[in-house]
Short mmCIF file of C-alpha atoms in Angstrom, two decimals:
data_model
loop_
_atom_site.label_atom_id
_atom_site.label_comp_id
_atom_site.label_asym_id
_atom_site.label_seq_id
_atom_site.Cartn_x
_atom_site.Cartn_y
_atom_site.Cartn_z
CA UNK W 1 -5.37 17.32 20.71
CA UNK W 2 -1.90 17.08 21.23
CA UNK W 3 -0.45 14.08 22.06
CA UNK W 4 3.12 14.53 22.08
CA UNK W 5 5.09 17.42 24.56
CA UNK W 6 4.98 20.62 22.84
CA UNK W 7 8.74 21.44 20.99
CA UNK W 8 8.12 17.61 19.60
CA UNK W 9 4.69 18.73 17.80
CA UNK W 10 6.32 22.02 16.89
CA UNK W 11 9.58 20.24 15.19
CA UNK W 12 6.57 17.85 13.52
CA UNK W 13 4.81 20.66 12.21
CA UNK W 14 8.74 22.07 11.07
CA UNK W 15 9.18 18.71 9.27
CA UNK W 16 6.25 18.59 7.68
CA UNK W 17 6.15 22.07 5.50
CA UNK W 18 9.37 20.17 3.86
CA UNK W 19 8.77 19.14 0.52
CA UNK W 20 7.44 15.60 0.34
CA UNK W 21 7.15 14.92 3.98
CA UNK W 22 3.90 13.93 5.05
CA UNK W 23 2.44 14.27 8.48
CA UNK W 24 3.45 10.76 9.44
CA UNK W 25 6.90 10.78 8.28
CA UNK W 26 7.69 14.32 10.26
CA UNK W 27 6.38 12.22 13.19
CA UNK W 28 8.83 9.40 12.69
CA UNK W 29 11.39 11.99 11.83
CA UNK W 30 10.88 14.47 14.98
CA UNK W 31 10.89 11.11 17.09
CA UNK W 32 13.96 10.19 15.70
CA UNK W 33 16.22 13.26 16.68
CA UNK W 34 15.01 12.60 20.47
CA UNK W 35 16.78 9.12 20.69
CA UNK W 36 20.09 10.36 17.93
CA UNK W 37 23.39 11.19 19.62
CA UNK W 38 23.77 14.77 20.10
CA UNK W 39 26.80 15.32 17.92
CA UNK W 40 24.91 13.47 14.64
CA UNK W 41 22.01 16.07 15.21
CA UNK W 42 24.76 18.74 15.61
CA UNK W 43 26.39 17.62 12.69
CA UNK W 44 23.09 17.80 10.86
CA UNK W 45 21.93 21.23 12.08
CA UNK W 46 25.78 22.33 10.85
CA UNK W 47 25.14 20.85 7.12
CA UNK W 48 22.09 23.07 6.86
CA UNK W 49 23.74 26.24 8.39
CA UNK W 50 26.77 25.87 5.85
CA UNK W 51 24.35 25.18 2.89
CA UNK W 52 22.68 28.50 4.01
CA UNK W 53 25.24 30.27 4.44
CA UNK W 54 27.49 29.52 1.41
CA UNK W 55 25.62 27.95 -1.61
CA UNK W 56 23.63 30.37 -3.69
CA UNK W 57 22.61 30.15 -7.34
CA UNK W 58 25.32 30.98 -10.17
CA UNK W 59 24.79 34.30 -11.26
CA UNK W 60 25.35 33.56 -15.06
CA UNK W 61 23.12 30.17 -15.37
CA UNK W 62 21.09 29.81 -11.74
CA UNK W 63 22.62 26.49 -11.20
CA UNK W 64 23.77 25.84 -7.37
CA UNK W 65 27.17 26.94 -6.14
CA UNK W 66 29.32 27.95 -3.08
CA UNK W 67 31.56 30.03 -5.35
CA UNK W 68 30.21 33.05 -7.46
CA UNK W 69 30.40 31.29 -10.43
CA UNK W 70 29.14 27.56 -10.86
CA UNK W 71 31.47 24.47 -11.87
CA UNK W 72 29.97 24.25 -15.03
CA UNK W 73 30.07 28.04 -16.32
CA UNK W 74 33.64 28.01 -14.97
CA UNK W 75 34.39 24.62 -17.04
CA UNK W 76 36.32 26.30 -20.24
CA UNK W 77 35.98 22.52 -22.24
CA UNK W 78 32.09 22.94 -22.40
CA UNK W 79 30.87 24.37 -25.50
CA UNK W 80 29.33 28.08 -24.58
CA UNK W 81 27.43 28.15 -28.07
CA UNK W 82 25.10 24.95 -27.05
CA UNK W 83 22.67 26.41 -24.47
CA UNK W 84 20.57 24.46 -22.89
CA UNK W 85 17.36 25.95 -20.66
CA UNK W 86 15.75 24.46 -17.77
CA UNK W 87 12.53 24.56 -15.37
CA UNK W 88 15.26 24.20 -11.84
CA UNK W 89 18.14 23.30 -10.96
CA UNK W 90 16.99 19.27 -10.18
CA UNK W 91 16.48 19.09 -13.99
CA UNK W 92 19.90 20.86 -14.80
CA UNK W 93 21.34 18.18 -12.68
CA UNK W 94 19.24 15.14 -14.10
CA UNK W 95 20.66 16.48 -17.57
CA UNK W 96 24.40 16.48 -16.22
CA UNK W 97 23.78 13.07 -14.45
CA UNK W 98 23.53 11.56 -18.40
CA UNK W 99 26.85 12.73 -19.03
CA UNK W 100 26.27 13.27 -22.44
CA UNK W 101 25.30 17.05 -22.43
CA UNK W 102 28.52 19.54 -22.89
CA UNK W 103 26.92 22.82 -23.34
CA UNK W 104 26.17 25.55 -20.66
CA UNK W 105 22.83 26.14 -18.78
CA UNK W 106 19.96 28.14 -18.31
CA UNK W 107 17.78 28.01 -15.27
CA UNK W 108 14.46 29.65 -15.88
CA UNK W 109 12.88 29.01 -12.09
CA UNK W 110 9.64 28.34 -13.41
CA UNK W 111 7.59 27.47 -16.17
CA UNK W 112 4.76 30.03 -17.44
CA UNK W 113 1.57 28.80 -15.99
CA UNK W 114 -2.02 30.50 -16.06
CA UNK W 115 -3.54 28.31 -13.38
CA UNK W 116 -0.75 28.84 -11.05
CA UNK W 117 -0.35 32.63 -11.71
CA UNK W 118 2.67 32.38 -12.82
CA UNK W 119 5.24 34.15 -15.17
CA UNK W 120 8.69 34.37 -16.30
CA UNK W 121 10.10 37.73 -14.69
CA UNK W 122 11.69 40.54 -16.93
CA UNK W 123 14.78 40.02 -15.34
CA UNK W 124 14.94 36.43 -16.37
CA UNK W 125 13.92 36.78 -19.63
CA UNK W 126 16.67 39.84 -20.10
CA UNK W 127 18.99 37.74 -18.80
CA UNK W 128 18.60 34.85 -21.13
CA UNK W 129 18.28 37.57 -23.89
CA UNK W 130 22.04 38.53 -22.89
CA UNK W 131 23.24 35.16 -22.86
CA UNK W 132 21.69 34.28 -26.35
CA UNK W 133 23.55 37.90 -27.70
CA UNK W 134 26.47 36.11 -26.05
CA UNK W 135 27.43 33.89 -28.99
CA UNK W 136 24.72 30.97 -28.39
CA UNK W 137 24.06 29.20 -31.64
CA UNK W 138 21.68 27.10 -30.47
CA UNK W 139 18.92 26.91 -27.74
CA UNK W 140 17.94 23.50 -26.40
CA UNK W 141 14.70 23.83 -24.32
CA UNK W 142 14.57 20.68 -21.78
CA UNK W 143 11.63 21.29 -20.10
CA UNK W 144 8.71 18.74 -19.41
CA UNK W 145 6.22 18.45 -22.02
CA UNK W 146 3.32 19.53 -19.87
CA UNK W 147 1.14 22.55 -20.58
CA UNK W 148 2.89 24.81 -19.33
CA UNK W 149 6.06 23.24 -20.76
CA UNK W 150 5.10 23.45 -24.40
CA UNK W 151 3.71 27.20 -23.22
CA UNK W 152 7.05 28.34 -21.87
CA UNK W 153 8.43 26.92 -24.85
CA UNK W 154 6.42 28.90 -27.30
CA UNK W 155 7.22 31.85 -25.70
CA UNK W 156 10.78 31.43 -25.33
CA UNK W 157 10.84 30.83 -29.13
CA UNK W 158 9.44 34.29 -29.55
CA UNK W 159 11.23 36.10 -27.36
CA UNK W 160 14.22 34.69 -28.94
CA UNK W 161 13.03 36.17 -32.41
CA UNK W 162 14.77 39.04 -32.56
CA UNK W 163 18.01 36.68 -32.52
CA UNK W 164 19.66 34.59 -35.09
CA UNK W 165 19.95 31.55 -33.27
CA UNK W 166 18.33 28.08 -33.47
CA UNK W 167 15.81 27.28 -30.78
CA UNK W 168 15.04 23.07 -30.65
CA UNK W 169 13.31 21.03 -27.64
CA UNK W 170 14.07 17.61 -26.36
CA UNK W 171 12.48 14.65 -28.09
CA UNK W 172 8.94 13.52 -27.09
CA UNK W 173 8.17 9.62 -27.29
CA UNK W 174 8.49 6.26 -25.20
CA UNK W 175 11.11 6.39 -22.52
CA UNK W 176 13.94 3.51 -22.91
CA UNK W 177 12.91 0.43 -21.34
CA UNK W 178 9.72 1.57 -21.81
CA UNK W 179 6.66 -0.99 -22.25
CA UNK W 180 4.98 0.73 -25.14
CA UNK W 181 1.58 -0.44 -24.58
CA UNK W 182 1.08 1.45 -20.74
CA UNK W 183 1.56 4.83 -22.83
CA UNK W 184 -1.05 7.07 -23.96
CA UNK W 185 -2.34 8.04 -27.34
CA UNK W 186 -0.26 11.40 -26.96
CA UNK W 187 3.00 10.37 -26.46
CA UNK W 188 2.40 7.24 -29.35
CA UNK W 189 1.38 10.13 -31.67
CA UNK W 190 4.70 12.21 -30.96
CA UNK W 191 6.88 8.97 -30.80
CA UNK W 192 5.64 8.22 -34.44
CA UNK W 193 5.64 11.60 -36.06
CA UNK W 194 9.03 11.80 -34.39
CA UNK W 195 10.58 8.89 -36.05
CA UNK W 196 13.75 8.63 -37.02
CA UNK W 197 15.82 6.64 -39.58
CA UNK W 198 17.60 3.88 -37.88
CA UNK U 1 31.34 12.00 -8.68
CA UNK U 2 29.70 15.30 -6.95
CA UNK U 3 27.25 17.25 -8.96
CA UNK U 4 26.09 19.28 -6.37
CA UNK U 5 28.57 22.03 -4.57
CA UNK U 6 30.15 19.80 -1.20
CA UNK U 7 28.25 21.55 1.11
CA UNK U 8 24.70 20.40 -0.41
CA UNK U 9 26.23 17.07 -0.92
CA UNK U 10 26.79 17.26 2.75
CA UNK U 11 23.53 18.03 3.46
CA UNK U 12 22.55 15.42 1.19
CA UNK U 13 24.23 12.57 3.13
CA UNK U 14 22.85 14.15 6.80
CA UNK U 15 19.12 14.03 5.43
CA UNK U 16 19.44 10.39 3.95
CA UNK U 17 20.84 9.14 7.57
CA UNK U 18 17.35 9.69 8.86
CA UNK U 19 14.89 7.25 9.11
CA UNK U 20 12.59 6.78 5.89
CA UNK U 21 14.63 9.30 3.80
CA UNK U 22 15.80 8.08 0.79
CA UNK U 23 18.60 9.51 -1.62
CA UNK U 24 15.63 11.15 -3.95
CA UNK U 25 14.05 12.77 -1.20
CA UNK U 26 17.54 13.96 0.61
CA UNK U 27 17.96 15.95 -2.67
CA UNK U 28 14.98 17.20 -2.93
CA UNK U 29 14.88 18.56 0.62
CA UNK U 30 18.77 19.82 0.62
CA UNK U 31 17.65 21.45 -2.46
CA UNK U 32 14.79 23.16 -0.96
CA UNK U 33 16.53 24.68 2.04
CA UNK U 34 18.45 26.91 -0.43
CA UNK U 35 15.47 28.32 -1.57
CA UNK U 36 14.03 28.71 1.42
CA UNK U 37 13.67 31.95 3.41
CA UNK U 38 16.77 32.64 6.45
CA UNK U 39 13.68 32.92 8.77
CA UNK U 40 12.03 29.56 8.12
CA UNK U 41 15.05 27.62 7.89
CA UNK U 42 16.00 29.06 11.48
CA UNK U 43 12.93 28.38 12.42
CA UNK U 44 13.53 24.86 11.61
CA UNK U 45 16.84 24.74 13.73
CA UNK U 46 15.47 26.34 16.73
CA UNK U 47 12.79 23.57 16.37
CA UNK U 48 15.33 20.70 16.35
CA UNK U 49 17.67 22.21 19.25
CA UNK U 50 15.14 22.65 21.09
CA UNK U 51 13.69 19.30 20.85
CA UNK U 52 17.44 18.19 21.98
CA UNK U 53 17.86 20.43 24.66
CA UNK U 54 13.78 19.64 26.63
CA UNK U 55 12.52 16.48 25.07
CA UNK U 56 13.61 12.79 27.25
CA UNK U 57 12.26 9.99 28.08
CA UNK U 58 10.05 10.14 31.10
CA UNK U 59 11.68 8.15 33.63
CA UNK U 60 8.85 6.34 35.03
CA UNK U 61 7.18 4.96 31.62
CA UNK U 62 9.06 5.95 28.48
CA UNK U 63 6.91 8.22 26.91
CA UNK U 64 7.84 11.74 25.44
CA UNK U 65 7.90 14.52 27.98
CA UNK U 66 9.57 17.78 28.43
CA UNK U 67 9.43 17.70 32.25
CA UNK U 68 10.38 14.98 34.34
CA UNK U 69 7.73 12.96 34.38
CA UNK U 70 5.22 12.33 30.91
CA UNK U 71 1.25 13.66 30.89
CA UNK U 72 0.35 9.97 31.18
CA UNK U 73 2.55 8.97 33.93
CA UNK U 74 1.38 12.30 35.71
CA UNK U 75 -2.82 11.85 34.86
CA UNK U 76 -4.11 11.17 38.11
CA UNK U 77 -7.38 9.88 36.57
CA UNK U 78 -5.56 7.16 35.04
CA UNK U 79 -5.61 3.59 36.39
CA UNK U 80 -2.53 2.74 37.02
CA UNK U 81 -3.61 -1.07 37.76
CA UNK U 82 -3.44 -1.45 34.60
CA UNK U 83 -0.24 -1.53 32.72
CA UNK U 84 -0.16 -1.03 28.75
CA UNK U 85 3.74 -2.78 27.44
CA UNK U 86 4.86 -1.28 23.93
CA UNK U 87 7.40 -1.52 21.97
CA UNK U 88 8.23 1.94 20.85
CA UNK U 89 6.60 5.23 22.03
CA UNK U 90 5.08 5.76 18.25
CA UNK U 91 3.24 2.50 19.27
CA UNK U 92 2.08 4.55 22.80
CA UNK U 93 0.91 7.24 21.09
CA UNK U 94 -0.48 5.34 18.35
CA UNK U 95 -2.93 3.83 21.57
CA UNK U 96 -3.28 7.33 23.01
CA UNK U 97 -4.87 8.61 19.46
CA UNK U 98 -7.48 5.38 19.69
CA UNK U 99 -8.43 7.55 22.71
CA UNK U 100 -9.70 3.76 24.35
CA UNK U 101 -7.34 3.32 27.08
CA UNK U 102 -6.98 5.00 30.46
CA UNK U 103 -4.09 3.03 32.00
CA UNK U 104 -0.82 3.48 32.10
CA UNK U 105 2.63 2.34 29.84
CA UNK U 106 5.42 0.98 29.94
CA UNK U 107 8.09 1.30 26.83
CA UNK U 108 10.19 -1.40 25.90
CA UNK U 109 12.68 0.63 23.99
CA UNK U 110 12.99 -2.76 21.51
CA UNK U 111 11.89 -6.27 21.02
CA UNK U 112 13.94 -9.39 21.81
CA UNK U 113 15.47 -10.04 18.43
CA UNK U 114 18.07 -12.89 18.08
CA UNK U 115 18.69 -11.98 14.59
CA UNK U 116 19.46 -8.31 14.96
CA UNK U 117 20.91 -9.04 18.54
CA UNK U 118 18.75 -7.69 20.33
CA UNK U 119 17.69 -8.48 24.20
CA UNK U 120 15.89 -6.74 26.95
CA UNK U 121 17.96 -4.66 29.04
CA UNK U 122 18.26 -6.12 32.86
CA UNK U 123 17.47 -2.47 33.58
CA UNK U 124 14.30 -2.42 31.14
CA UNK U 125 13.35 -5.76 33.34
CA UNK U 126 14.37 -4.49 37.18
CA UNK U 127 12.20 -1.52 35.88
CA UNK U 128 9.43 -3.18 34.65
CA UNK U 129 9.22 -5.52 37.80
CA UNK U 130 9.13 -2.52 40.03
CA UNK U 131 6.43 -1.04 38.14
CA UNK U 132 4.15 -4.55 38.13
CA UNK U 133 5.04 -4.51 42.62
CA UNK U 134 3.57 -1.29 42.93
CA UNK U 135 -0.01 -2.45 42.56
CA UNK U 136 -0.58 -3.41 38.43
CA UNK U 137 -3.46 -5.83 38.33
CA UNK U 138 -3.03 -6.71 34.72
CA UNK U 139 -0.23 -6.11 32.17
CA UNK U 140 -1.63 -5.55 28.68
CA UNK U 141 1.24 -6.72 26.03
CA UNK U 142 0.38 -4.49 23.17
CA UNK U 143 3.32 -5.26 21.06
CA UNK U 144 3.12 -6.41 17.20
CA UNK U 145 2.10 -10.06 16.28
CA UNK U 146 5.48 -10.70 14.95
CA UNK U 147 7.76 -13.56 15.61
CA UNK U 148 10.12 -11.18 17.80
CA UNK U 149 7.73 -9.91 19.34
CA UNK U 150 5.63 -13.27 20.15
CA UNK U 151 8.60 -13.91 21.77
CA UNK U 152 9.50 -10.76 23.34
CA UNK U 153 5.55 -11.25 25.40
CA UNK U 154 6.50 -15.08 26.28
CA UNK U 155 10.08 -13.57 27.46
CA UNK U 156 7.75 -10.48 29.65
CA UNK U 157 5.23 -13.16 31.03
CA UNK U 158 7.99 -15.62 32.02
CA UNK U 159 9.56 -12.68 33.85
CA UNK U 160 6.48 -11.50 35.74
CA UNK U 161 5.89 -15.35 36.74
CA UNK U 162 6.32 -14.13 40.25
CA UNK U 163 3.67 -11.68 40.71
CA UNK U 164 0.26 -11.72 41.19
CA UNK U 165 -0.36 -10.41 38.10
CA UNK U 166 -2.30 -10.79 34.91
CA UNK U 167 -0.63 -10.92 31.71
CA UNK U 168 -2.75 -10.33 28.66
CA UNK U 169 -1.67 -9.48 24.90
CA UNK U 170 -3.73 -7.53 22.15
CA UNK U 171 -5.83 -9.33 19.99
CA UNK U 172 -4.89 -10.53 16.24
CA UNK U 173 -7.33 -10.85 13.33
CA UNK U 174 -8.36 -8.78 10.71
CA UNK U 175 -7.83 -5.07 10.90
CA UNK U 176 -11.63 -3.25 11.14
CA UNK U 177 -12.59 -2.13 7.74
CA UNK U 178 -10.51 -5.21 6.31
CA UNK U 179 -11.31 -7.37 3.48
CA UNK U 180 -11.06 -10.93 4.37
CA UNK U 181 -9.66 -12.40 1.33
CA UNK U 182 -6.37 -10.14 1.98
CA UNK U 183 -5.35 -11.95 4.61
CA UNK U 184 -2.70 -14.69 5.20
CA UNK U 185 -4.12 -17.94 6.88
CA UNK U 186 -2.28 -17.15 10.17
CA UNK U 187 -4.28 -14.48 10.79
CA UNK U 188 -7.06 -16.32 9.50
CA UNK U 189 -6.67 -19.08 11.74
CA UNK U 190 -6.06 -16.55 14.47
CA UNK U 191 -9.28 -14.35 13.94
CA UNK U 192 -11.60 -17.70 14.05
CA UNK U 193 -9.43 -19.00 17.12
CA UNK U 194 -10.41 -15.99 18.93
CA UNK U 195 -13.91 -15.63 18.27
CA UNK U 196 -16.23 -14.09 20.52
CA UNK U 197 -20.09 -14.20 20.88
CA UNK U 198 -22.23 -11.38 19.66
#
């Protein structure tokens, strides 16, 4: 039964095939646009309208841009022979957030995965192929070390055969600030056989 | 510093000014709109201007309507002697789902609130009092057991002093399903104050 008038449940049902929006949050959110001033909703329905209209994925790395080209292929100071490959574009900009990474990108889309029917596309994997021909000395795979992480990662490395390049993957272990007794045996294991002189 | 392109970080902002949307999630959702098909994300729009452009306030109770007045206001099978306050209309609908009560509202818009500044409108109370003269036998305060809103119901029944009216207000205790242990001695002391015979 509905119990609210009918372009209210239909902007709640809207809300709600968002990513991480729940049926009671689209309700507080659909509510909310009734009592908003009509320019801020305006304003709002602009933002989206100009993101859809202008910002598409860089056609060398997949990372977000309005241009053709992102900011951080376009950045001549970053070092073109470090490349570093991604799940999305969230992670790409996680990495950048650090501040400490000054190589280019690679945005894969998704990650291999069986249960989800999933696979890396030719055209992804002959465009990483091109980029790798492209000088890259090293690959840096910065996915999440999931299944279907250490999957993708396995078969990146053998795709990547053919070339003469370096393929490594982030470090497993205890995240910093991290109370080491609330992780499991698998990460302990990796944090150990990981070790590192200090 | 921006590590999105501006108009994302746009949309960014716009998402985190609604309620219960926090920087995390405006990402996540600015993000997914770029991903999303041109259909859907129209779709969406149409949703919201619509909402704008049907959706007010029903001018007899406050509820949600996209006519003039709401489907409660309009239910002739409703007993309109009996006259359910709320705060908010998620607090009338959250009655209407209990699917218990067949009177009729009336919407506060707010509480009394000295801290956020908050009173009653005079045209909230000239409204209210015109509603309680046209024949309301009791008014039900169903407004949260918080201090504003104690006082908001002292404020209402002070106000109605001069009908012939009843003023009653929800009960307090422990939420059905509860485990008594949970809760705080007020609404301890509350729930054994307001015992009733089985």
């Amino acid at each position: 039964m509905d119990y609210y008038p009918e372009p209210i449940e239909n902007l709640i049902s809207e809300f709600a095939k968002l990513p991480s929006i729940g049926k009671r949050s689209a309700e507080r959110l659909a509510i909310s646009l009734v009592f908003e001033d009509d320019d801020k909703v305006n304003s709002f329905i602009e933002a989206i309208r100009l993101v859809k209209s202008t910002v598409k994925q860089c056609t060398i790395c997949g990372n977000l841009t309005d241009g053709e080209i992102c900011s951080v292929c376009s950045d001549r100071s970053r070092n073109g022979k470090l490349l570093c490959v991604v799940e999305s574009v969230k992670d790409l900009i996680a990495i950048e957030k650090s501040g400490e990474f000054r190589g280019k990108y690679f945005v894969l889309g998704n990650l291999l995965s069986p249960i989800k029917n999933l696979e890396l596309s030719d055209i992804v994997i002959d465009k990483l192929k091109n980029r790798v021909k492209d000088g890259v000395e090293e690959v840096i795979l910065a996915i999440s070390p999931t299944i279907e992480g250490e999957m993708t990662g396995i078969f990146i490395k053998e795709v990547l055969k053919e070339f003469d390049v370096v393929v490594t993957k982030i470090a497993s272990g205890i995240p910093v600030g991290g109370n080491l007794e609330y992780f499991d045996g698998d990460t302990l294991f990796k944090a150990l056989e990981d070790r590192r002189e200090i």
